[in-house]
């Protein structure tokens, strides 16, 4: 079986312990490769290498750094199909979705490359004579990145590309379930001309390798995407030594369907939002809050549509839903189905693991008679389970939408403009869609959430660069004398 090593200081090297872990295809359970498991010393070596590379990389003019990203984007385009196929094998989602994942990486890479000529500061008049004021953006330094498995190339690219163009150097740890696409991404960046040491890849478990990143005090900032539980822990650890941290965490995303909605359009959106990526998206639609007048028709149509979905290997034509990522995720989803039943919700479709192939498949599952406070309507399941909640009207629907700890994505289906704008105004979420599902972010808009979905940062969009830069205020006095701000005002 092929072995994949760590990438430190421009070289593929074995881990200090020589240990490896297996990467398994979640549809077939066939092994994909052996990946070197980093030790704490390997992580520290990677950080030192990134630190050594920082001076030269941060001094390279940003438009020149951007040229490497333009080349990277073109190579990603050339390899899109190959990467998508590898991703389906590694992560399980269907080929059309893995193509979308690679496309998102291409989009953010071009977008970040464009920022190489737009790292704008501001200028402003001084309150004093013969003095000029401005701000400039500076890179943060060496940044640590830890990513989840559900978007194996898009999420790393959302972090890596803006960080690179801004002049940072990086130590990156991908999820242990999807290290292969990260290896491929690093290879592409090196082929595009990234200098040694600027990007370092360490692989292995979060509890050891991730923790070593979090605790290395040479890292000026940690950029993390993953679960609320891990995010809370990272926030606690990093706050002790005053480091920047960006957290992109979970969601419990609602779709409101009003009685004036186009029902078939809403069915399309709910089916895609709830069962696309087997429900394993931070923006998955897991709660559908339906106006009571149309609920019976909506429910019947949703069940009919869901029955048509085909589970299987995401590489095969006609397959709509791939497997869950691993056995523990399968058990978690099954546990939530039991919880839903015991809470009194009605299971009207799906609800069990199935075996079209040896892997971790779970039927798309629909609960009705769900109340807003049940655990299945409050906690992130991260699987193909959707809860239908009845509502008498918009105010109540918005209250239900806002009743959870998370605030990532949201959606409303309505033909009434007033309803749409009320939802935009009142739903507590980082993203609101009107007449489309909870998923479908575009890279030139900020991405992130409110409440426990994060700590206020946003990725991509106009905010992509903010996460990876410091602002320096510059006062340039050319008067040739001591001038005291706030004092020498005449
Ligand atoms: P996770 O268990 O928190 O893992 C995420 C990453 O953190 C993985 O690389 C993991 O390594 C690592 N990790 C685990 N424990 C760690 C620790 N103690 N210290 C440092 N790193 C640690 O989350 P997941 O199950 O992979 O991902 C699913 C979650 O991500 C969901 O909650 C989903 O909503 C969220 N998500 C959020 C967004 C967003 O942008 N808001 C996007 C996608 C996903 P291992 O792989 O080795 O365990």
Short mmCIF file of C-alpha atoms and ligand atoms in Angstrom, two decimals:
data_model
loop_
_atom_site.label_atom_id
_atom_site.label_comp_id
_atom_site.label_asym_id
_atom_site.label_seq_id
_atom_site.Cartn_x
_atom_site.Cartn_y
_atom_site.Cartn_z
CA UNK A 1 0.00 0.00 0.00
CA UNK A 2 1.25 3.48 -0.83
CA UNK A 3 2.80 5.47 2.03
CA UNK A 4 2.39 9.21 2.46
CA UNK A 5 4.87 11.16 4.53
CA UNK A 6 4.88 14.44 6.39
CA UNK A 7 5.96 17.55 4.51
CA UNK A 8 8.40 19.69 6.48
CA UNK A 9 10.81 22.34 5.19
CA UNK A 10 10.16 21.38 1.57
CA UNK A 11 10.77 17.65 2.03
CA UNK A 12 8.62 14.57 2.41
CA UNK A 13 9.91 12.95 5.58
CA UNK A 14 9.01 10.00 7.78
CA UNK A 15 7.48 10.73 11.16
CA UNK A 16 9.83 10.61 14.14
CA UNK A 17 8.17 7.47 15.46
CA UNK A 18 7.90 5.79 12.05
CA UNK A 19 4.24 5.04 12.86
CA UNK A 20 1.49 5.23 10.26
CA UNK A 21 -2.31 5.18 10.21
CA UNK A 22 -4.66 3.85 7.53
CA UNK A 23 -6.99 5.93 5.41
CA UNK A 24 -10.13 3.92 4.60
CA UNK A 25 -12.69 4.30 1.80
CA UNK A 26 -15.97 4.72 3.75
CA UNK A 27 -18.07 3.13 0.97
CA UNK A 28 -16.05 -0.03 0.40
CA UNK A 29 -13.90 -0.17 3.55
CA UNK A 30 -10.86 -0.72 1.32
CA UNK A 31 -7.64 0.94 2.49
CA UNK A 32 -6.44 3.90 0.43
CA UNK A 33 -2.98 4.38 1.86
CA UNK A 34 -0.75 4.58 4.93
CA UNK A 35 -0.12 8.03 6.33
CA UNK A 36 2.72 8.99 8.64
CA UNK A 37 1.59 9.91 12.14
CA UNK A 38 3.46 12.98 13.35
CA UNK A 39 4.93 13.24 16.84
CA UNK A 40 5.04 16.38 18.93
CA UNK A 41 8.68 16.81 17.87
CA UNK A 42 7.62 16.64 14.21
CA UNK A 43 5.06 19.38 14.84
CA UNK A 44 7.69 21.53 16.56
CA UNK A 45 10.07 20.94 13.65
CA UNK A 46 7.36 22.01 11.23
CA UNK A 47 6.75 25.18 13.25
CA UNK A 48 10.50 25.97 13.30
CA UNK A 49 10.70 25.47 9.55
CA UNK A 50 7.73 27.82 9.01
CA UNK A 51 9.36 30.34 11.32
CA UNK A 52 12.62 30.22 9.35
CA UNK A 53 10.74 30.73 6.08
CA UNK A 54 8.69 33.67 7.36
CA UNK A 55 11.15 36.51 6.81
CA UNK A 56 11.76 35.74 3.18
CA UNK A 57 8.13 34.88 2.33
CA UNK A 58 6.66 37.92 4.09
CA UNK A 59 9.20 40.14 2.28
CA UNK A 60 8.24 38.75 -1.13
CA UNK A 61 5.99 41.33 -2.83
CA UNK A 62 2.37 40.27 -2.49
CA UNK A 63 1.71 40.30 -6.28
CA UNK A 64 4.59 37.83 -6.66
CA UNK A 65 3.17 35.62 -3.92
CA UNK A 66 -0.11 35.82 -5.82
CA UNK A 67 1.51 34.53 -9.03
CA UNK A 68 2.13 31.22 -7.25
CA UNK A 69 -1.55 31.06 -6.39
CA UNK A 70 -2.58 31.76 -9.98
CA UNK A 71 -0.40 28.84 -11.06
CA UNK A 72 -1.89 26.71 -8.27
CA UNK A 73 -5.43 27.49 -9.44
CA UNK A 74 -4.55 26.47 -13.00
CA UNK A 75 -3.05 23.16 -11.86
CA UNK A 76 -6.13 22.53 -9.70
CA UNK A 77 -8.27 23.11 -12.79
CA UNK A 78 -6.20 20.66 -14.83
CA UNK A 79 -6.48 18.03 -12.07
CA UNK A 80 -10.09 18.69 -11.09
CA UNK A 81 -11.48 15.34 -12.23
CA UNK A 82 -8.59 13.31 -10.79
CA UNK A 83 -8.85 15.09 -7.43
CA UNK A 84 -12.64 14.71 -7.33
CA UNK A 85 -12.33 10.96 -7.89
CA UNK A 86 -9.72 10.61 -5.16
CA UNK A 87 -11.95 12.63 -2.83
CA UNK A 88 -15.00 10.45 -3.43
CA UNK A 89 -12.87 7.42 -2.56
CA UNK A 90 -11.48 9.05 0.54
CA UNK A 91 -14.54 10.89 1.86
CA UNK A 92 -17.52 9.17 0.23
CA UNK A 93 -19.61 12.01 -1.17
CA UNK A 94 -20.84 11.66 -4.74
CA UNK A 95 -18.71 12.74 -7.66
CA UNK A 96 -20.79 15.80 -8.57
CA UNK A 97 -20.25 17.08 -5.03
CA UNK A 98 -16.52 16.33 -4.92
CA UNK A 99 -16.17 18.17 -8.23
CA UNK A 100 -17.89 21.08 -6.48
CA UNK A 101 -15.47 20.80 -3.56
CA UNK A 102 -12.47 21.06 -5.93
CA UNK A 103 -14.16 23.92 -7.78
CA UNK A 104 -14.52 25.78 -4.49
CA UNK A 105 -10.77 25.37 -3.95
CA UNK A 106 -10.14 26.72 -7.46
CA UNK A 107 -12.45 29.67 -6.84
CA UNK A 108 -10.89 30.68 -3.52
CA UNK A 109 -7.39 30.29 -4.98
CA UNK A 110 -8.15 32.70 -7.84
CA UNK A 111 -9.95 35.00 -5.42
CA UNK A 112 -7.01 35.05 -2.97
CA UNK A 113 -4.56 35.54 -5.85
CA UNK A 114 -6.50 38.66 -6.84
CA UNK A 115 -6.03 39.95 -3.31
CA UNK A 116 -2.28 40.05 -4.00
CA UNK A 117 -2.88 43.39 -5.71
CA UNK A 118 -5.53 44.52 -3.24
CA UNK A 119 -3.96 44.33 0.22
CA UNK A 120 -5.27 47.83 0.76
CA UNK A 121 -4.74 49.98 3.80
CA UNK A 122 -6.33 53.37 4.39
CA UNK A 123 -5.02 56.91 4.36
CA UNK A 124 -6.44 59.72 6.43
CA UNK A 125 -5.56 63.34 7.23
CA UNK A 126 -3.64 63.92 10.44
CA UNK A 127 -4.87 66.36 13.06
CA UNK A 128 -1.44 68.03 12.86
CA UNK A 129 0.47 69.91 10.15
CA UNK A 130 3.03 68.12 7.98
CA UNK A 131 2.05 64.69 9.15
CA UNK A 132 0.56 61.82 7.18
CA UNK A 133 -1.46 58.88 8.55
CA UNK A 134 -2.15 55.48 7.03
CA UNK A 135 -2.75 51.85 7.85
CA UNK A 136 -0.88 48.92 6.35
CA UNK A 137 -1.69 45.21 6.51
CA UNK A 138 0.99 42.92 7.86
CA UNK A 139 1.01 39.12 7.99
CA UNK A 140 0.44 37.60 11.42
CA UNK A 141 3.46 35.26 11.32
CA UNK A 142 3.37 31.49 11.55
CA UNK A 143 -0.21 30.24 11.66
CA UNK A 144 -1.56 26.82 12.59
CA UNK A 145 -4.49 25.33 10.68
CA UNK A 146 -6.68 22.40 11.69
CA UNK A 147 -9.46 21.24 9.37
CA UNK A 148 -12.34 18.70 9.29
CA UNK A 149 -13.03 15.91 6.79
CA UNK A 150 -16.28 17.01 5.13
CA UNK A 151 -14.66 19.41 2.62
CA UNK A 152 -11.22 17.84 2.19
CA UNK A 153 -9.81 20.40 -0.26
CA UNK A 154 -12.19 23.38 -0.09
CA UNK A 155 -11.81 24.11 3.63
CA UNK A 156 -7.99 23.82 3.68
CA UNK A 157 -7.91 26.10 0.61
CA UNK A 158 -10.19 28.66 2.30
CA UNK A 159 -7.52 28.99 4.94
CA UNK A 160 -4.24 28.34 3.12
CA UNK A 161 -4.71 30.61 0.08
CA UNK A 162 -5.60 33.88 1.87
CA UNK A 163 -2.96 33.18 4.53
CA UNK A 164 -0.27 32.69 1.87
CA UNK A 165 -1.10 35.75 -0.19
CA UNK A 166 -1.04 37.82 3.01
CA UNK A 167 2.53 36.63 3.66
CA UNK A 168 2.08 34.12 6.49
CA UNK A 169 3.78 30.75 6.77
CA UNK A 170 1.80 27.71 7.80
CA UNK A 171 1.68 24.47 9.76
CA UNK A 172 -1.37 22.52 8.60
CA UNK A 173 -3.06 19.45 10.06
CA UNK A 174 -5.92 17.90 8.05
CA UNK A 175 -8.54 15.54 9.48
CA UNK A 176 -7.29 11.98 9.96
CA UNK A 177 -10.18 10.69 7.82
CA UNK A 178 -9.13 12.72 4.76
CA UNK A 179 -5.37 13.33 4.65
CA UNK A 180 -4.93 12.31 0.98
CA UNK A 181 -6.45 15.44 -0.56
CA UNK A 182 -4.22 17.56 1.68
CA UNK A 183 -1.14 15.71 0.44
CA UNK A 184 -2.31 16.39 -3.13
CA UNK A 185 -2.91 20.07 -2.37
CA UNK A 186 0.56 20.48 -0.91
CA UNK A 187 2.09 18.77 -3.96
CA UNK A 188 0.23 21.17 -6.26
CA UNK A 189 1.37 24.24 -4.33
CA UNK A 190 4.97 23.03 -4.50
CA UNK A 191 4.64 22.37 -8.23
CA UNK A 192 3.38 25.95 -8.56
CA UNK A 193 6.58 27.21 -6.97
CA UNK A 194 5.91 27.70 -3.25
CA UNK A 195 9.30 27.96 -1.49
CA UNK A 196 10.33 25.32 1.08
CA UNK A 197 9.16 25.85 4.65
CA UNK A 198 6.28 28.17 3.75
CA UNK A 199 3.69 25.39 4.04
CA UNK A 200 4.25 22.37 6.26
CA UNK A 201 1.94 19.37 6.52
CA UNK A 202 1.66 17.26 9.66
CA UNK A 203 -0.82 14.41 9.93
CA UNK A 204 -2.24 12.38 12.79
CA UNK A 205 -4.85 12.49 15.54
CA UNK A 206 -6.30 15.70 16.85
CA UNK A 207 -5.66 14.69 20.45
CA UNK A 208 -1.90 14.52 19.83
CA UNK A 209 -0.90 16.36 16.63
CA UNK A 210 -3.73 18.91 16.84
CA UNK A 211 -3.01 19.47 20.49
CA UNK A 212 0.71 20.00 19.77
CA UNK A 213 -0.26 22.71 17.27
CA UNK A 214 -2.59 24.36 19.75
CA UNK A 215 0.11 24.36 22.45
CA UNK A 216 3.06 25.55 20.34
CA UNK A 217 3.53 29.14 21.44
CA UNK A 218 5.50 30.12 18.33
CA UNK A 219 2.24 29.93 16.39
CA UNK A 220 0.71 33.39 16.44
CA UNK A 221 -2.73 32.29 15.38
CA UNK A 222 -4.81 29.12 15.10
CA UNK A 223 -7.43 28.78 12.39
CA UNK A 224 -9.79 25.93 13.22
CA UNK A 225 -12.83 24.44 11.54
CA UNK A 226 -14.60 21.56 13.26
CA UNK A 227 -16.95 20.69 16.07
CA UNK A 228 -18.16 22.96 18.84
CA UNK A 229 -16.64 20.66 21.43
CA UNK A 230 -13.12 20.85 19.97
CA UNK A 231 -13.53 24.57 19.25
CA UNK A 232 -14.40 25.31 22.87
CA UNK A 233 -11.36 23.41 24.03
CA UNK A 234 -9.05 25.25 21.61
CA UNK A 235 -10.48 28.62 22.66
CA UNK A 236 -9.76 27.79 26.30
CA UNK A 237 -6.20 26.66 25.62
CA UNK A 238 -5.25 29.56 23.33
CA UNK A 239 -6.78 32.22 25.56
CA UNK A 240 -4.27 31.34 28.27
CA UNK A 241 -1.39 32.67 26.19
CA UNK A 242 -3.18 35.44 24.31
CA UNK A 243 -3.12 34.12 20.78
CA UNK A 244 -5.47 34.83 17.95
CA UNK A 245 -7.90 32.09 17.12
CA UNK A 246 -10.54 31.75 14.46
CA UNK A 247 -13.27 29.16 15.02
CA UNK A 248 -15.73 27.92 12.39
CA UNK A 249 -17.96 25.39 14.16
CA UNK A 250 -21.24 23.54 13.86
CA UNK A 251 -24.77 24.34 12.82
CA UNK A 252 -28.40 23.32 13.31
CA UNK A 253 -29.71 25.07 10.27
CA UNK A 254 -33.40 25.78 9.72
CA UNK A 255 -35.47 26.06 6.57
CA UNK A 256 -38.77 27.90 7.06
CA UNK A 257 -41.46 26.97 4.54
CA UNK A 258 -44.34 29.45 4.53
CA UNK A 259 -47.88 28.69 3.33
CA UNK A 260 -47.28 30.95 0.31
CA UNK A 261 -44.12 29.06 -0.74
CA UNK A 262 -43.74 27.14 -3.98
CA UNK A 263 -43.90 23.71 -2.39
CA UNK A 264 -42.05 21.76 -5.07
CA UNK A 265 -39.21 24.27 -5.00
CA UNK A 266 -39.04 23.92 -1.21
CA UNK A 267 -39.01 20.11 -1.51
CA UNK A 268 -36.03 20.40 -3.88
CA UNK A 269 -34.20 22.64 -1.38
CA UNK A 270 -34.96 20.50 1.67
CA UNK A 271 -33.94 17.27 -0.06
CA UNK A 272 -30.64 18.79 -1.18
CA UNK A 273 -30.02 20.58 2.13
CA UNK A 274 -30.85 17.65 4.38
CA UNK A 275 -29.42 14.71 2.43
CA UNK A 276 -26.69 16.18 0.20
CA UNK A 277 -23.23 15.17 1.48
CA UNK A 278 -25.22 12.60 3.53
CA UNK A 279 -26.15 15.47 5.85
CA UNK A 280 -22.50 15.96 6.77
CA UNK A 281 -22.27 19.69 6.13
CA UNK A 282 -22.00 22.39 8.74
CA UNK A 283 -24.73 24.11 6.72
CA UNK A 284 -26.96 21.03 6.34
CA UNK A 285 -30.69 21.66 6.76
CA UNK A 286 -31.59 19.60 9.79
CA UNK A 287 -34.78 21.43 10.85
CA UNK A 288 -37.64 22.25 8.52
CA UNK A 289 -40.19 24.58 10.07
CA UNK A 290 -43.32 24.22 7.95
CA UNK A 291 -46.51 26.26 8.07
CA UNK A 292 -49.25 24.05 9.53
CA UNK A 293 -51.60 24.73 6.59
CA UNK A 294 -49.29 23.04 4.10
CA UNK A 295 -47.57 20.53 6.40
CA UNK A 296 -49.55 17.38 5.35
CA UNK A 297 -48.91 18.01 1.63
CA UNK A 298 -45.29 18.97 2.26
CA UNK A 299 -44.63 15.88 4.35
CA UNK A 300 -46.13 13.52 1.81
CA UNK A 301 -44.16 15.04 -1.05
CA UNK A 302 -40.89 15.01 0.92
CA UNK A 303 -41.29 11.31 1.74
CA UNK A 304 -42.08 10.52 -1.90
CA UNK A 305 -38.99 12.41 -3.08
CA UNK A 306 -36.75 10.86 -0.43
CA UNK A 307 -37.83 7.33 -1.39
CA UNK A 308 -36.28 7.93 -4.82
CA UNK A 309 -32.79 8.69 -3.47
CA UNK A 310 -30.25 5.98 -4.23
CA UNK A 311 -27.47 5.10 -1.79
CA UNK A 312 -24.18 3.67 -2.99
CA UNK A 313 -20.64 4.32 -4.11
CA UNK A 314 -20.33 8.00 -4.98
CA UNK A 315 -18.26 7.08 -8.05
CA UNK A 316 -21.22 5.26 -9.63
CA UNK A 317 -23.70 7.00 -11.94
CA UNK A 318 -27.16 7.48 -10.50
CA UNK A 319 -26.06 7.43 -6.87
CA UNK A 320 -27.45 10.35 -4.84
CA UNK A 321 -26.09 9.64 -1.37
CA UNK A 322 -22.74 8.23 -0.30
CA UNK A 323 -21.77 6.73 3.04
CA UNK A 324 -21.14 8.41 6.36
CA UNK A 325 -17.48 9.05 7.00
CA UNK A 326 -16.78 6.37 9.60
CA UNK A 327 -18.27 3.92 12.05
CA UNK A 328 -18.40 6.31 14.95
CA UNK A 329 -20.42 8.79 12.87
CA UNK A 330 -22.78 5.94 11.91
CA UNK A 331 -23.28 5.05 15.56
CA UNK A 332 -23.87 8.69 16.44
CA UNK A 333 -26.60 9.02 13.80
CA UNK A 334 -28.26 5.76 14.94
CA UNK A 335 -28.13 7.01 18.52
CA UNK A 336 -29.96 10.21 17.56
CA UNK A 337 -32.65 8.21 15.79
CA UNK A 338 -33.23 6.32 19.05
CA UNK A 339 -33.27 9.60 20.97
CA UNK A 340 -35.84 11.06 18.56
CA UNK A 341 -38.11 8.04 18.95
CA UNK A 342 -37.80 8.09 22.73
CA UNK A 343 -38.63 11.80 22.80
CA UNK A 344 -41.93 11.11 21.02
CA UNK A 345 -41.06 12.26 17.51
CA UNK A 346 -42.58 10.14 14.71
CA UNK A 347 -40.15 8.36 12.41
CA UNK A 348 -41.85 8.46 8.99
CA UNK A 349 -38.98 7.46 6.73
CA UNK A 350 -35.60 5.71 7.03
CA UNK A 351 -33.99 5.39 10.42
CA UNK A 352 -31.49 2.56 10.03
CA UNK A 353 -28.10 1.58 8.72
CA UNK A 354 -28.11 -0.29 5.39
CA UNK A 355 -25.49 -2.17 3.38
CA UNK A 356 -25.62 -1.54 -0.37
CA UNK A 357 -21.85 -1.95 0.04
CA UNK A 358 -19.71 -2.92 3.07
CA UNK A 359 -19.35 0.74 4.18
CA UNK A 360 -21.12 3.10 6.59
CA UNK A 361 -24.46 3.75 4.92
CA UNK A 362 -27.51 5.18 6.67
CA UNK A 363 -30.95 5.72 5.19
CA UNK A 364 -32.13 9.29 4.66
CA UNK A 365 -34.37 9.78 7.67
CA UNK A 366 -37.41 11.98 8.31
CA UNK A 367 -39.01 12.71 11.68
CA UNK A 368 -42.34 14.50 12.04
CA UNK A 369 -44.19 15.72 15.14
CA UNK A 370 -40.94 17.23 16.35
CA UNK A 371 -41.07 20.04 18.89
CA UNK A 372 -38.44 22.75 18.89
CA UNK A 373 -36.95 21.69 22.24
CA UNK A 374 -36.34 18.00 21.49
CA UNK A 375 -32.68 17.00 21.35
CA UNK A 376 -33.00 16.01 17.68
CA UNK A 377 -34.11 19.61 17.00
CA UNK A 378 -31.40 21.19 19.12
CA UNK A 379 -28.17 19.19 18.70
CA UNK A 380 -26.06 18.79 15.59
CA UNK A 381 -26.44 15.21 14.29
CA UNK A 382 -24.24 15.59 11.20
CA UNK A 383 -26.03 12.89 9.28
CA UNK A 384 -29.02 12.40 6.95
CA UNK A 385 -31.71 13.13 9.53
CA UNK A 386 -34.27 15.90 9.15
CA UNK A 387 -36.92 17.05 11.64
CA UNK A 388 -40.21 18.57 10.50
CA UNK A 389 -41.62 21.12 12.95
CA UNK A 390 -45.09 22.62 12.55
CA UNK A 391 -45.65 26.38 12.88
CA UNK A 392 -48.74 28.62 12.81
CA UNK A 393 -46.89 31.62 11.34
CA UNK A 394 -43.71 33.54 10.69
CA UNK A 395 -43.09 34.98 14.16
CA UNK A 396 -43.31 31.54 15.72
CA UNK A 397 -41.16 30.06 12.93
CA UNK A 398 -38.43 32.62 13.56
CA UNK A 399 -38.57 31.96 17.31
CA UNK A 400 -38.06 28.26 16.61
CA UNK A 401 -35.28 29.00 14.13
CA UNK A 402 -33.49 31.04 16.81
CA UNK A 403 -34.05 28.56 19.64
CA UNK A 404 -30.75 26.69 19.12
CA UNK A 405 -27.23 27.31 20.33
CA UNK A 406 -25.87 27.57 16.76
CA UNK A 407 -26.29 30.27 14.13
CA UNK A 408 -24.63 29.32 10.86
CA UNK A 409 -27.01 29.05 7.91
CA UNK A 410 -30.77 29.50 7.43
CA UNK A 411 -33.36 29.70 4.70
CA UNK A 412 -36.92 30.76 4.02
CA UNK A 413 -39.22 29.69 1.21
CA UNK A 414 -41.88 32.32 0.58
CA UNK A 415 -43.34 34.33 -2.30
CA UNK A 416 -44.04 37.23 0.05
CA UNK A 417 -41.36 39.93 0.07
CA UNK A 418 -42.28 41.09 3.55
CA UNK A 419 -41.82 37.58 4.98
CA UNK A 420 -38.46 37.32 3.23
CA UNK A 421 -37.12 40.59 4.60
CA UNK A 422 -38.44 39.87 8.11
CA UNK A 423 -36.55 36.57 8.03
CA UNK A 424 -33.36 38.26 6.79
CA UNK A 425 -33.68 40.76 9.63
CA UNK A 426 -34.67 38.46 12.49
CA UNK A 427 -33.04 35.06 11.98
CA UNK A 428 -29.89 34.77 14.05
CA UNK A 429 -27.44 33.30 11.53
CA UNK A 430 -24.36 34.23 9.54
CA UNK A 431 -26.13 33.28 6.29
CA UNK A 432 -29.77 33.53 5.15
CA UNK A 433 -30.99 32.20 1.82
CA UNK A 434 -34.32 33.15 0.27
CA UNK A 435 -35.97 30.48 -1.88
CA UNK A 436 -32.89 28.26 -1.92
CA UNK A 437 -31.47 25.70 0.46
CA UNK A 438 -29.15 26.27 3.43
CA UNK A 439 -26.13 25.22 1.37
CA UNK A 440 -24.44 26.91 -1.55
CA UNK A 441 -21.98 29.51 -0.26
CA UNK A 442 -19.96 31.39 -2.89
CA UNK A 443 -16.35 32.27 -2.10
CA UNK A 444 -16.62 36.01 -2.62
CA UNK A 445 -19.05 36.36 0.29
CA UNK A 446 -18.04 36.07 3.96
CA UNK A 447 -18.71 32.66 5.49
CA UNK A 448 -19.30 31.96 9.18
CA UNK A 449 -21.88 32.12 11.89
CA UNK A 450 -23.13 33.75 15.07
CA UNK A 451 -23.66 32.42 18.61
CA UNK A 452 -21.80 29.14 19.27
CA UNK A 453 -21.01 28.62 15.58
CA UNK A 454 -17.87 30.66 15.98
CA UNK A 455 -16.05 33.46 17.69
CA UNK A 456 -16.98 36.25 15.32
CA UNK A 457 -14.51 35.71 12.48
CA UNK A 458 -15.55 35.06 8.89
CA UNK A 459 -13.73 33.16 6.18
CA UNK A 460 -13.64 33.87 2.42
CA UNK A 461 -15.20 36.97 0.88
CA UNK A 462 -13.99 40.43 1.74
CA UNK A 463 -13.10 39.08 5.19
CA UNK A 464 -10.74 36.37 3.92
CA UNK A 465 -7.69 38.55 4.39
CA UNK A 466 -8.74 39.93 7.81
CA UNK A 467 -8.32 36.52 9.41
CA UNK A 468 -4.68 36.39 8.36
CA UNK A 469 -3.44 39.98 8.74
CA UNK A 470 -2.68 42.48 11.45
CA UNK A 471 -3.43 46.16 10.89
CA UNK A 472 -0.60 48.57 11.62
CA UNK A 473 -1.35 52.29 12.02
CA UNK A 474 1.47 54.44 10.64
CA UNK A 475 2.09 58.14 11.55
CA UNK A 476 4.61 59.82 9.25
CA UNK A 477 5.73 63.20 10.61
CA UNK A 478 7.69 65.35 8.11
CA UNK A 479 7.50 68.63 10.09
CA UNK A 480 11.02 68.27 11.46
CA UNK A 481 9.89 69.16 15.00
CA UNK A 482 8.24 67.47 17.95
CA UNK A 483 4.47 67.61 17.49
CA UNK A 484 2.25 66.33 20.27
CA UNK A 485 -1.08 64.80 19.26
CA UNK A 486 -4.09 66.13 21.21
CA UNK A 487 -1.87 68.88 22.70
CA UNK A 488 -0.29 70.95 19.89
CA UNK A 489 -3.54 71.72 18.14
CA UNK A 490 -3.11 75.40 17.20
P1 LIG B 1 -13.67 17.65 15.02
O1 LIG B 1 -13.78 16.32 15.64
O2 LIG B 1 -13.72 18.83 15.92
O3 LIG B 1 -12.31 17.62 14.19
C1 LIG B 1 -11.89 18.70 13.40
C2 LIG B 1 -10.38 18.72 13.34
O4 LIG B 1 -9.88 18.94 14.65
C3 LIG B 1 -9.76 17.41 12.87
O5 LIG B 1 -8.59 17.69 12.14
C4 LIG B 1 -9.43 16.73 14.20
O6 LIG B 1 -8.41 15.77 14.09
C5 LIG B 1 -8.97 17.92 15.01
N1 LIG B 1 -9.03 17.73 16.46
C6 LIG B 1 -9.81 16.89 17.17
N2 LIG B 1 -9.54 17.04 18.49
C7 LIG B 1 -8.58 17.98 18.61
C8 LIG B 1 -7.87 18.57 19.70
N3 LIG B 1 -8.10 18.20 20.95
N4 LIG B 1 -6.95 19.51 19.44
C9 LIG B 1 -6.71 19.92 18.18
N5 LIG B 1 -7.31 19.38 17.10
C10 LIG B 1 -8.25 18.44 17.31
O7 LIG B 1 -14.78 17.86 13.92
P2 LIG B 1 -15.14 16.88 12.71
O8 LIG B 1 -15.98 15.79 13.22
O9 LIG B 1 -13.91 16.54 11.95
O10 LIG B 1 -15.97 17.84 11.77
C11 LIG B 1 -17.33 18.00 11.87
C12 LIG B 1 -17.66 19.31 12.55
O11 LIG B 1 -17.09 20.39 11.83
C13 LIG B 1 -19.14 19.58 12.58
O12 LIG B 1 -19.49 20.10 13.84
C14 LIG B 1 -19.33 20.62 11.50
O13 LIG B 1 -20.48 21.42 11.66
C15 LIG B 1 -18.07 21.40 11.63
N6 LIG B 1 -17.77 22.16 10.41
C16 LIG B 1 -17.88 23.52 10.47
C17 LIG B 1 -17.66 24.28 9.32
C18 LIG B 1 -17.77 25.78 9.35
O14 LIG B 1 -17.18 26.42 8.49
N7 LIG B 1 -18.47 26.37 10.31
C19 LIG B 1 -17.32 23.63 8.13
C20 LIG B 1 -17.22 22.26 8.12
C21 LIG B 1 -17.44 21.52 9.27
P3 LIG B 1 -8.80 14.23 13.79
O15 LIG B 1 -9.37 14.19 12.44
O16 LIG B 1 -7.49 13.54 13.87
O17 LIG B 1 -9.77 13.83 14.86
#
